[in-house]
mmCIF file of C-alpha atoms in Angstrom:
data_model
loop_
_atom_site.group_PDB
_atom_site.id
_atom_site.type_symbol
_atom_site.label_atom_id
_atom_site.label_comp_id
_atom_site.label_asym_id
_atom_site.label_seq_id
_atom_site.Cartn_x
_atom_site.Cartn_y
_atom_site.Cartn_z
ATOM 1 C CA UNK D 1 103.096 102.948 140.436
ATOM 2 C CA UNK D 2 101.531 103.705 137.101
ATOM 3 C CA UNK D 3 104.040 105.346 134.834
ATOM 4 C CA UNK D 4 103.027 108.231 132.618
ATOM 5 C CA UNK D 5 104.563 109.398 129.347
ATOM 6 C CA UNK D 6 106.858 112.388 129.691
ATOM 7 C CA UNK D 7 106.186 114.529 126.609
ATOM 8 C CA UNK D 8 107.642 117.727 128.038
ATOM 9 C CA UNK D 9 110.933 115.995 128.823
ATOM 10 C CA UNK D 10 111.175 114.728 125.247
ATOM 11 C CA UNK D 11 110.071 118.003 123.669
ATOM 12 C CA UNK D 12 112.529 119.927 125.832
ATOM 13 C CA UNK D 13 115.313 117.523 124.891
ATOM 14 C CA UNK D 14 114.638 117.924 121.180
ATOM 15 C CA UNK D 15 114.467 121.707 121.511
ATOM 16 C CA UNK D 16 117.778 121.918 123.379
ATOM 17 C CA UNK D 17 119.381 119.504 120.907
ATOM 18 C CA UNK D 18 118.352 121.623 117.914
ATOM 19 C CA UNK D 19 119.469 124.872 119.566
ATOM 20 C CA UNK D 20 122.867 123.401 120.447
ATOM 21 C CA UNK D 21 123.097 122.097 116.898
ATOM 22 C CA UNK D 22 122.891 125.684 115.674
ATOM 23 C CA UNK D 23 125.889 126.732 117.781
ATOM 24 C CA UNK D 24 127.843 123.551 117.022
ATOM 25 C CA UNK D 25 127.222 124.115 113.320
ATOM 26 C CA UNK D 26 128.668 127.611 113.534
ATOM 27 C CA UNK D 27 131.711 126.337 115.427
ATOM 28 C CA UNK D 28 132.392 123.586 112.887
ATOM 29 C CA UNK D 29 131.822 125.926 109.957
ATOM 30 C CA UNK D 30 134.213 128.497 111.380
ATOM 31 C CA UNK D 31 136.808 125.808 112.152
ATOM 32 C CA UNK D 32 136.683 124.396 108.623
ATOM 33 C CA UNK D 33 136.819 127.891 107.141
ATOM 34 C CA UNK D 34 139.922 128.756 109.173
ATOM 35 C CA UNK D 35 141.624 125.549 108.061
ATOM 36 C CA UNK D 36 140.794 125.979 104.386
ATOM 37 C CA UNK D 37 141.244 129.739 104.113
ATOM 38 C CA UNK D 38 143.037 131.194 107.176
ATOM 39 C CA UNK D 39 143.008 134.683 105.704
ATOM 40 C CA UNK D 40 139.248 134.617 105.150
ATOM 41 C CA UNK D 41 137.088 136.123 107.905
ATOM 42 C CA UNK D 42 134.157 133.826 108.671
ATOM 43 C CA UNK D 43 130.712 135.382 108.958
ATOM 44 C CA UNK D 44 129.998 136.829 112.412
ATOM 45 C CA UNK D 45 127.503 134.885 114.495
ATOM 46 C CA UNK D 46 125.410 137.863 115.624
ATOM 47 C CA UNK D 47 125.825 140.078 112.574
ATOM 48 C CA UNK D 48 122.871 141.627 110.783
ATOM 49 C CA UNK D 49 123.611 139.484 107.731
ATOM 50 C CA UNK D 50 122.942 136.276 109.675
ATOM 51 C CA UNK D 51 119.534 137.278 111.039
ATOM 52 C CA UNK D 52 117.534 135.823 108.118
ATOM 53 C CA UNK D 53 119.254 132.467 108.618
ATOM 54 C CA UNK D 54 118.676 132.664 112.380
ATOM 55 C CA UNK D 55 114.969 133.349 111.941
ATOM 56 C CA UNK D 56 114.696 130.641 109.316
ATOM 57 C CA UNK D 57 116.351 128.103 111.587
ATOM 58 C CA UNK D 58 113.995 129.085 114.419
ATOM 59 C CA UNK D 59 111.145 128.228 112.047
ATOM 60 C CA UNK D 60 112.894 124.939 111.213
ATOM 61 C CA UNK D 61 113.034 124.061 114.925
ATOM 62 C CA UNK D 62 109.344 124.785 115.431
ATOM 63 C CA UNK D 63 108.463 122.893 112.264
ATOM 64 C CA UNK D 64 110.431 119.806 113.272
ATOM 65 C CA UNK D 65 108.936 119.765 116.780
ATOM 66 C CA UNK D 66 105.414 120.071 115.376
ATOM 67 C CA UNK D 67 105.977 117.261 112.872
ATOM 68 C CA UNK D 68 107.504 115.025 115.543
ATOM 69 C CA UNK D 69 104.530 115.693 117.824
ATOM 70 C CA UNK D 70 102.037 114.939 115.047
ATOM 71 C CA UNK D 71 103.775 111.619 114.363
ATOM 72 C CA UNK D 72 103.603 110.467 117.959
ATOM 73 C CA UNK D 73 107.246 110.929 118.940
ATOM 74 C CA UNK D 74 106.324 112.300 122.361
ATOM 75 C CA UNK D 75 103.722 109.683 123.338
ATOM 76 C CA UNK D 76 106.118 106.775 123.986
ATOM 77 C CA UNK D 77 103.946 104.656 121.702
ATOM 78 C CA UNK D 78 106.130 104.855 118.594
ATOM 79 C CA UNK D 79 108.799 102.109 118.316
ATOM 80 C CA UNK D 80 112.370 103.374 118.487
ATOM 81 C CA UNK D 81 113.459 102.450 114.967
ATOM 82 C CA UNK D 82 110.298 103.998 113.577
ATOM 83 C CA UNK D 83 111.289 107.195 115.402
ATOM 84 C CA UNK D 84 114.757 107.090 113.818
ATOM 85 C CA UNK D 85 113.244 106.590 110.372
ATOM 86 C CA UNK D 86 110.868 109.499 110.936
ATOM 87 C CA UNK D 87 113.692 111.733 112.199
ATOM 88 C CA UNK D 88 115.714 111.052 109.051
ATOM 89 C CA UNK D 89 112.738 111.756 106.778
ATOM 90 C CA UNK D 90 111.904 115.030 108.550
ATOM 91 C CA UNK D 91 115.596 115.992 108.545
ATOM 92 C CA UNK D 92 115.870 115.428 104.785
ATOM 93 C CA UNK D 93 112.661 117.355 104.099
ATOM 94 C CA UNK D 94 113.771 120.309 106.238
ATOM 95 C CA UNK D 95 117.209 120.340 104.618
ATOM 96 C CA UNK D 96 115.699 120.549 101.136
ATOM 97 C CA UNK D 97 113.088 123.113 102.213
ATOM 98 C CA UNK D 98 115.707 125.287 103.930
ATOM 99 C CA UNK D 99 117.933 125.212 100.861
ATOM 100 C CA UNK D 100 115.025 126.168 98.613
ATOM 101 C CA UNK D 101 114.053 129.117 100.822
ATOM 102 C CA UNK D 102 117.617 130.402 101.129
ATOM 103 C CA UNK D 103 118.244 130.302 97.402
ATOM 104 C CA UNK D 104 114.769 131.397 96.293
ATOM 105 C CA UNK D 105 114.813 134.487 98.513
ATOM 106 C CA UNK D 106 118.539 135.044 97.895
ATOM 107 C CA UNK D 107 119.199 135.338 101.603
ATOM 108 C CA UNK D 108 122.774 135.829 102.809
ATOM 109 C CA UNK D 109 124.077 132.707 104.525
ATOM 110 C CA UNK D 110 127.150 130.569 105.037
ATOM 111 C CA UNK D 111 126.990 127.189 103.308
ATOM 112 C CA UNK D 112 129.431 125.813 105.865
ATOM 113 C CA UNK D 113 127.270 126.986 108.757
ATOM 114 C CA UNK D 114 124.035 125.658 107.282
ATOM 115 C CA UNK D 115 125.585 122.358 106.222
ATOM 116 C CA UNK D 116 127.308 121.823 109.566
ATOM 117 C CA UNK D 117 124.116 122.614 111.451
ATOM 118 C CA UNK D 118 122.150 119.956 109.611
ATOM 119 C CA UNK D 119 125.087 117.557 109.913
ATOM 120 C CA UNK D 120 124.855 117.734 113.705
ATOM 121 C CA UNK D 121 121.064 117.719 114.008
ATOM 122 C CA UNK D 122 120.299 113.985 113.773
ATOM 123 C CA UNK D 123 123.077 112.811 116.164
ATOM 124 C CA UNK D 124 122.137 115.535 118.656
ATOM 125 C CA UNK D 125 118.429 114.633 118.586
ATOM 126 C CA UNK D 126 119.176 110.923 119.077
ATOM 127 C CA UNK D 127 121.645 111.647 121.892
ATOM 128 C CA UNK D 128 119.231 113.933 123.741
ATOM 129 C CA UNK D 129 116.385 111.438 123.424
ATOM 130 C CA UNK D 130 118.522 108.856 125.175
ATOM 131 C CA UNK D 131 119.465 111.490 127.754
ATOM 132 C CA UNK D 132 115.760 112.207 128.306
ATOM 133 C CA UNK D 133 115.182 108.463 128.688
ATOM 134 C CA UNK D 134 117.964 108.208 131.268
ATOM 135 C CA UNK D 135 116.558 111.131 133.258
ATOM 136 C CA UNK D 136 113.078 109.631 133.073
ATOM 137 C CA UNK D 137 114.300 106.250 134.308
ATOM 138 C CA UNK D 138 116.209 107.889 137.160
ATOM 139 C CA UNK D 139 113.150 109.861 138.270
ATOM 140 C CA UNK D 140 110.740 106.962 137.774
ATOM 141 C CA UNK D 141 108.652 108.796 135.186
ATOM 142 C CA UNK D 142 109.766 106.908 132.093
ATOM 143 C CA UNK D 143 107.774 104.117 130.539
ATOM 144 C CA UNK D 144 104.315 103.359 129.227
ATOM 145 C CA UNK D 145 101.921 101.091 131.116
ATOM 146 C CA UNK D 146 99.958 98.807 128.811
ATOM 147 C CA UNK D 147 97.469 95.955 129.013
ATOM 148 C CA UNK D 148 97.583 93.182 126.427
ATOM 149 C CA UNK D 149 94.283 91.782 125.136
ATOM 150 C CA UNK D 150 93.841 89.207 122.387
ATOM 151 C CA UNK D 151 94.037 85.597 121.367
ATOM 152 C CA UNK D 152 96.890 83.357 122.577
ATOM 153 C CA UNK D 153 99.078 83.910 119.515
ATOM 154 C CA UNK D 154 98.420 87.648 119.432
ATOM 155 C CA UNK D 155 99.246 87.962 123.133
ATOM 156 C CA UNK D 156 102.572 86.165 122.698
ATOM 157 C CA UNK D 157 103.505 88.274 119.666
ATOM 158 C CA UNK D 158 102.611 91.462 121.557
ATOM 159 C CA UNK D 159 104.751 90.458 124.554
ATOM 160 C CA UNK D 160 107.764 89.696 122.352
ATOM 161 C CA UNK D 161 107.297 92.922 120.370
ATOM 162 C CA UNK D 162 107.005 95.071 123.496
ATOM 163 C CA UNK D 163 110.014 93.427 125.144
ATOM 164 C CA UNK D 164 112.159 94.050 122.060
ATOM 165 C CA UNK D 165 111.604 97.833 122.253
ATOM 166 C CA UNK D 166 113.929 98.605 125.153
ATOM 167 C CA UNK D 167 113.924 102.355 124.448
ATOM 168 C CA UNK D 168 110.283 102.952 125.381
ATOM 169 C CA UNK D 169 110.500 100.599 128.399
ATOM 170 C CA UNK D 170 106.934 99.318 128.183
ATOM 171 C CA UNK D 171 105.370 97.913 131.359
ATOM 172 C CA UNK D 172 102.667 95.269 130.970
ATOM 173 C CA UNK D 173 100.090 95.601 133.736
ATOM 174 C CA UNK D 174 97.736 92.776 132.785
ATOM 175 C CA UNK D 175 97.233 90.150 130.105
ATOM 176 C CA UNK D 176 93.709 89.186 129.072
ATOM 177 C CA UNK D 177 92.693 86.459 126.652
ATOM 178 C CA UNK D 178 89.579 87.114 124.588
ATOM 179 C CA UNK D 179 86.497 85.947 126.456
ATOM 180 C CA UNK D 180 88.225 85.933 129.857
ATOM 181 C CA UNK D 181 87.378 88.413 132.599
ATOM 182 C CA UNK D 182 90.392 87.689 134.789
ATOM 183 C CA UNK D 183 94.057 88.384 133.946
ATOM 184 C CA UNK D 184 96.131 85.506 132.634
ATOM 185 C CA UNK D 185 98.589 84.227 135.297
ATOM 186 C CA UNK D 186 102.251 84.513 134.347
ATOM 187 C CA UNK D 187 102.676 80.790 135.084
ATOM 188 C CA UNK D 188 100.395 79.944 132.153
ATOM 189 C CA UNK D 189 102.703 81.647 129.662
ATOM 190 C CA UNK D 190 105.519 79.831 127.834
ATOM 191 C CA UNK D 191 108.888 80.160 129.591
ATOM 192 C CA UNK D 192 110.264 82.602 126.986
ATOM 193 C CA UNK D 193 107.170 84.782 127.306
ATOM 194 C CA UNK D 194 107.406 84.658 131.104
ATOM 195 C CA UNK D 195 110.977 85.932 130.920
ATOM 196 C CA UNK D 196 109.966 88.697 128.510
ATOM 197 C CA UNK D 197 107.050 89.772 130.693
ATOM 198 C CA UNK D 198 109.176 89.798 133.837
ATOM 199 C CA UNK D 199 111.679 91.979 131.988
ATOM 200 C CA UNK D 200 108.906 94.402 131.089
ATOM 201 C CA UNK D 201 107.644 94.585 134.657
ATOM 202 C CA UNK D 202 111.032 95.514 136.157
#
């Protein structure tokens, strides 16, 4: 069976993660506020004063999803640690941009709520991406089928690189050496490469 990337599963996971982050941020902000100042009434979640922050965060969600999509996060072609690096960069940029908008427009907001929301965002995104991976593996829709073409050294390096990225679960269909029209038999690979390729084909 040829596996296909599951962009909607990943996009949906990121969306749910960011929405839950918003609620978790409010809960943590309210909890901290009650511990620090029990007599202080924390801002109401659905009050009119919080609407600007709610609309702004909705824009943050859409912005993050669009940036992730443009950087190949939903194609299963981007290595896992490159995804983490990109998530952190986008997170930092959105945090700074959100702060600038809130202060520049003098919008009413709770620093605890905003800070807690962004505190949760990265762990939630990472957790839901692994959840999406688990669901994809269970349903047989996770993984990217690839063919490796190149010289002997390039082929070996590609096999080792693909086998090291366990998150994307690459599946090598065929291996072709330059100038050859038939796939390279597994038996002709070094033992370590054979093991790596068998792992990828599971």
